PDB file of C-alpha atoms in Angstrom:
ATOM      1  CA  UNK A  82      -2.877 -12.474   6.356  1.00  0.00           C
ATOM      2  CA  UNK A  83      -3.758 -12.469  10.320  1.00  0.00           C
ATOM      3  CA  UNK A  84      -1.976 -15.290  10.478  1.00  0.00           C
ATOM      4  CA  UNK A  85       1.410 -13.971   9.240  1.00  0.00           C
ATOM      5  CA  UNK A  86       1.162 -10.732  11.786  1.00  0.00           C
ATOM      6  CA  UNK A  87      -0.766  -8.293   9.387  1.00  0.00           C
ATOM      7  CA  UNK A  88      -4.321  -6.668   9.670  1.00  0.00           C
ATOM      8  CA  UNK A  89      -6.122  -5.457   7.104  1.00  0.00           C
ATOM      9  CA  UNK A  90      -6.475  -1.424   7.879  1.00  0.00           C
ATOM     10  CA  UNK A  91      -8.672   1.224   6.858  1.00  0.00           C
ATOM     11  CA  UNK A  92      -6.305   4.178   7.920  1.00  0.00           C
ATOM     12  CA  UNK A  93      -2.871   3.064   6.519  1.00  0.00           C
ATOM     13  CA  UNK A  94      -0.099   5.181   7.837  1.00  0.00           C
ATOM     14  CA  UNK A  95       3.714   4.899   6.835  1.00  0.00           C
ATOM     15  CA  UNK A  96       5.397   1.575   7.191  1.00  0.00           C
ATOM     16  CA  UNK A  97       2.203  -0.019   6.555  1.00  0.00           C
ATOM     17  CA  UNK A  98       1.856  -2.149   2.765  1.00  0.00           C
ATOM     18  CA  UNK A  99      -1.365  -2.218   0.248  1.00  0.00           C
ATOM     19  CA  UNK A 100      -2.112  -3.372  -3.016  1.00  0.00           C
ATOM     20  CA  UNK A 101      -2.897  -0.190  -5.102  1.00  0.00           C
ATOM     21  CA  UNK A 102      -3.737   0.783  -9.048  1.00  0.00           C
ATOM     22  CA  UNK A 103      -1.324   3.344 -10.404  1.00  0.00           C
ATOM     23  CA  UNK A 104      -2.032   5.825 -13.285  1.00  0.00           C
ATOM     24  CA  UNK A 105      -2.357   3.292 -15.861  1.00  0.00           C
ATOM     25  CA  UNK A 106      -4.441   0.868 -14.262  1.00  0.00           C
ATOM     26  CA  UNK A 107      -2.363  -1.435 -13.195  1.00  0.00           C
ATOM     27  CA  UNK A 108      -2.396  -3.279  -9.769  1.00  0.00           C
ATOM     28  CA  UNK A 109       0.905  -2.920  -7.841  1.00  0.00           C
ATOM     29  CA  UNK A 110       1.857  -3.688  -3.948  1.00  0.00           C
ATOM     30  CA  UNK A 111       3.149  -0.519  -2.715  1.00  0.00           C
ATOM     31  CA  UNK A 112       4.018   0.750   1.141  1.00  0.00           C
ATOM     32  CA  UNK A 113       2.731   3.872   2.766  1.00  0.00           C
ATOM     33  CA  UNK A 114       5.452   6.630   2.958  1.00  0.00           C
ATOM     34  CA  UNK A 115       5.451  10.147   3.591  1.00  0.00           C
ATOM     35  CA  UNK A 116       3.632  11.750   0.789  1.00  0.00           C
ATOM     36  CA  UNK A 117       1.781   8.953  -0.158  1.00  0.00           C
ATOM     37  CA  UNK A 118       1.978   5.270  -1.900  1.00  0.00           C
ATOM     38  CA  UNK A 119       5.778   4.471  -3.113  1.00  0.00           C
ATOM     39  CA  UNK A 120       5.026   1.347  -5.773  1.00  0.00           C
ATOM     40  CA  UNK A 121       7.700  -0.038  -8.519  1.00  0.00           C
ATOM     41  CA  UNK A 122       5.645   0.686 -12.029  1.00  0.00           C
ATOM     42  CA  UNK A 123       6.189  -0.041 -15.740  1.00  0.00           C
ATOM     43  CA  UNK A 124       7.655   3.997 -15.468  1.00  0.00           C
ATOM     44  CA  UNK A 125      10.003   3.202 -12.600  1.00  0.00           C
ATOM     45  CA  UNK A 126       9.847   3.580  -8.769  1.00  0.00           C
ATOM     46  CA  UNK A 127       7.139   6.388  -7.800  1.00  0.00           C
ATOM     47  CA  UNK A 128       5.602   8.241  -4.805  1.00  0.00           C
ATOM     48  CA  UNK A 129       1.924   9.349  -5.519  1.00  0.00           C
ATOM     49  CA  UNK A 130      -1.325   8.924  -3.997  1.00  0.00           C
ATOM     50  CA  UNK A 131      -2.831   5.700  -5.976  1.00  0.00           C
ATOM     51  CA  UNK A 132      -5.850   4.581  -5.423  1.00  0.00           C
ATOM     52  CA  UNK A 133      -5.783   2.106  -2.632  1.00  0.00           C
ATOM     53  CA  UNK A 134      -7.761  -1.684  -2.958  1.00  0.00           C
ATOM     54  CA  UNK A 135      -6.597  -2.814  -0.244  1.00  0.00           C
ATOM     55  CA  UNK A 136      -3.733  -2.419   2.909  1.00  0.00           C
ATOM     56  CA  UNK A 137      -2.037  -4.004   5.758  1.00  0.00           C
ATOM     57  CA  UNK A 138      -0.490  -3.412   8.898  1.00  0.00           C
ATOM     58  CA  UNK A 139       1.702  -4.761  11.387  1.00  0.00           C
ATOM     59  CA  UNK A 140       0.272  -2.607  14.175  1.00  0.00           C
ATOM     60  CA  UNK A 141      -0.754  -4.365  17.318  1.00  0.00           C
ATOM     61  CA  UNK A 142      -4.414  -3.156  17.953  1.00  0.00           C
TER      62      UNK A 142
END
């Protein structure tokens, strides 16, 4: 994903996207917003802290 402008991150702050598993186990994409992970589930849109597999950022660095 280099190539398109995104690095893989560690430390994902807001703005920055990540593929996450929500509460029932299923992998989502999600971005980083304040107070946590925002991801559109099988339950509807929701803000949690999901376990993260992996994220991107557009951050120069």
């Amino acid at each position: 994903m280099a190539l398109a402008g995104f690095n893989e991150t560690r430390a994902p702050v807001e703005g920055d996207v990540g593929v996450v598993r929500d509460a029932a186990g299923q992998i989502v994409s999600a971005i980083r917003v304040h107070g946590g992970w925002a991801a559109k589930t099988k339950g509807g849109i929701v803000i949690e802290d999901f376990a993260v597999l992996c994220a991107w950022s557009l951050r120069r660095g």
